[in-house]
Amino acid sequence: MVDHLRPGSSCIDTGISQGAPATDLDGHLRPCGKGVDLGAYEFGDCAAAPAFRRGDTNGDGNMDLSDPIAVLGYLFLGNSAPPCLDAADLDDSGILDLTDAVYSLSSQFMGGPPPESPFPGCGVDPTPDDLGCEAFQCR
Ligand SMILES: [Ca+2]
Ligand SMILES: [Ca+2]
Ligand SMILES: [Ca+2]
């Protein structure tokens, strides 16, 4: 653990978030604290980013018609938010909107492109955004 930052290190919160991966080498979310830390590891005790499968909006293990319907219900009917908003952001635009539901329908039923990574396996979001992923059960 010698390559991890110590408390009080001048590297803490002084990195540049632009281009920084969404997680450090331990899989912990970054930034952890006020800003991204310099180096490969974030200092602190931030939670590991949950792995998820993009497109499986309701987290039931596969992508089917119920997933875009869950997105539409959340966006337009006031239903509760999906547990992992990143999984619902099929085009990885960082924004959850009608486009994502259409993307899912197109992908499943009209020969459209598959969801952006991570898909079809589980993984973490390769592009940091504000959506976040509270919980996802990979199976
Ligand atoms: Ca599903
Ligand atoms: Ca989107
Ligand atoms: Ca993203």
mmCIF file with all atom_site columns, N, CA and C and ligand atoms in Angstrom, residues 88-97 99-100 131, ligand 2:
data_model
loop_
_atom_site.group_PDB
_atom_site.id
_atom_site.type_symbol
_atom_site.label_atom_id
_atom_site.label_alt_id
_atom_site.label_comp_id
_atom_site.label_asym_id
_atom_site.label_entity_id
_atom_site.label_seq_id
_atom_site.pdbx_PDB_ins_code
_atom_site.Cartn_x
_atom_site.Cartn_y
_atom_site.Cartn_z
_atom_site.occupancy
_atom_site.B_iso_or_equiv
_atom_site.pdbx_formal_charge
_atom_site.auth_seq_id
_atom_site.auth_comp_id
_atom_site.auth_asym_id
_atom_site.auth_atom_id
_atom_site.pdbx_PDB_model_num
ATOM   1  N  N  . ALA A 1 88  ? -29.555 2.970  -17.231 1.00 0.00 ? 88  ALA A N  1
ATOM   2  C  CA . ALA A 1 88  ? -30.648 3.427  -18.081 1.00 0.00 ? 88  ALA A CA 1
ATOM   3  C  C  . ALA A 1 88  ? -30.182 4.376  -19.175 1.00 0.00 ? 88  ALA A C  1
ATOM   4  N  N  . ASP A 1 89  ? -28.956 4.873  -19.036 1.00 0.00 ? 89  ASP A N  1
ATOM   5  C  CA . ASP A 1 89  ? -28.400 5.832  -20.002 1.00 0.00 ? 89  ASP A CA 1
ATOM   6  C  C  . ASP A 1 89  ? -27.750 5.058  -21.145 1.00 0.00 ? 89  ASP A C  1
ATOM   7  N  N  . LEU A 1 90  ? -28.580 4.517  -22.041 1.00 0.00 ? 90  LEU A N  1
ATOM   8  C  CA . LEU A 1 90  ? -28.072 3.565  -23.029 1.00 0.00 ? 90  LEU A CA 1
ATOM   9  C  C  . LEU A 1 90  ? -27.019 4.143  -23.962 1.00 0.00 ? 90  LEU A C  1
ATOM   10 N  N  . ASP A 1 91  ? -27.171 5.412  -24.306 1.00 0.00 ? 91  ASP A N  1
ATOM   11 C  CA . ASP A 1 91  ? -26.196 6.000  -25.232 1.00 0.00 ? 91  ASP A CA 1
ATOM   12 C  C  . ASP A 1 91  ? -25.030 6.651  -24.501 1.00 0.00 ? 91  ASP A C  1
ATOM   13 N  N  . ASP A 1 92  ? -24.973 6.496  -23.169 1.00 0.00 ? 92  ASP A N  1
ATOM   14 C  CA . ASP A 1 92  ? -23.896 7.057  -22.356 1.00 0.00 ? 92  ASP A CA 1
ATOM   15 C  C  . ASP A 1 92  ? -23.677 8.538  -22.653 1.00 0.00 ? 92  ASP A C  1
ATOM   16 N  N  . SER A 1 93  ? -24.774 9.266  -22.714 1.00 0.00 ? 93  SER A N  1
ATOM   17 C  CA . SER A 1 93  ? -24.685 10.705 -22.968 1.00 0.00 ? 93  SER A CA 1
ATOM   18 C  C  . SER A 1 93  ? -24.557 11.480 -21.656 1.00 0.00 ? 93  SER A C  1
ATOM   19 N  N  . GLY A 1 94  ? -24.745 10.791 -20.526 1.00 0.00 ? 94  GLY A N  1
ATOM   20 C  CA . GLY A 1 94  ? -24.717 11.474 -19.237 1.00 0.00 ? 94  GLY A CA 1
ATOM   21 C  C  . GLY A 1 94  ? -26.049 12.105 -18.894 1.00 0.00 ? 94  GLY A C  1
ATOM   22 N  N  . ILE A 1 95  ? -27.023 11.931 -19.782 1.00 0.00 ? 95  ILE A N  1
ATOM   23 C  CA . ILE A 1 95  ? -28.360 12.501 -19.563 1.00 0.00 ? 95  ILE A CA 1
ATOM   24 C  C  . ILE A 1 95  ? -29.379 11.400 -19.815 1.00 0.00 ? 95  ILE A C  1
ATOM   25 N  N  . LEU A 1 96  ? -30.343 11.300 -18.925 1.00 0.00 ? 96  LEU A N  1
ATOM   26 C  CA . LEU A 1 96  ? -31.395 10.303 -19.102 1.00 0.00 ? 96  LEU A CA 1
ATOM   27 C  C  . LEU A 1 96  ? -32.615 10.987 -19.708 1.00 0.00 ? 96  LEU A C  1
ATOM   28 N  N  . ASP A 1 97  ? -32.957 10.614 -20.919 1.00 0.00 ? 97  ASP A N  1
ATOM   29 C  CA . ASP A 1 97  ? -34.129 11.221 -21.555 1.00 0.00 ? 97  ASP A CA 1
ATOM   30 C  C  . ASP A 1 97  ? -34.785 10.214 -22.505 1.00 0.00 ? 97  ASP A C  1
ATOM   31 N  N  . THR A 1 99  ? -34.492 9.725  -25.529 1.00 0.00 ? 99  THR A N  1
ATOM   32 C  CA . THR A 1 99  ? -33.549 9.103  -26.454 1.00 0.00 ? 99  THR A CA 1
ATOM   33 C  C  . THR A 1 99  ? -33.107 7.731  -25.971 1.00 0.00 ? 99  THR A C  1
ATOM   34 N  N  . ASP A 1 100 ? -32.939 7.590  -24.668 1.00 0.00 ? 100 ASP A N  1
ATOM   35 C  CA . ASP A 1 100 ? -32.441 6.327  -24.128 1.00 0.00 ? 100 ASP A CA 1
ATOM   36 C  C  . ASP A 1 100 ? -33.480 5.209  -24.244 1.00 0.00 ? 100 ASP A C  1
ATOM   37 N  N  . LEU A 1 131 ? -25.097 11.030 -13.362 1.00 0.00 ? 131 LEU A N  1
ATOM   38 C  CA . LEU A 1 131 ? -26.220 10.117 -13.185 1.00 0.00 ? 131 LEU A CA 1
ATOM   39 C  C  . LEU A 1 131 ? -26.045 9.229  -11.960 1.00 0.00 ? 131 LEU A C  1
HETATM 40 CA CA . CA  B 2 .   ? -28.700 9.243  -22.597 1.00 0.00 ? 2   CA  B CA 1
#
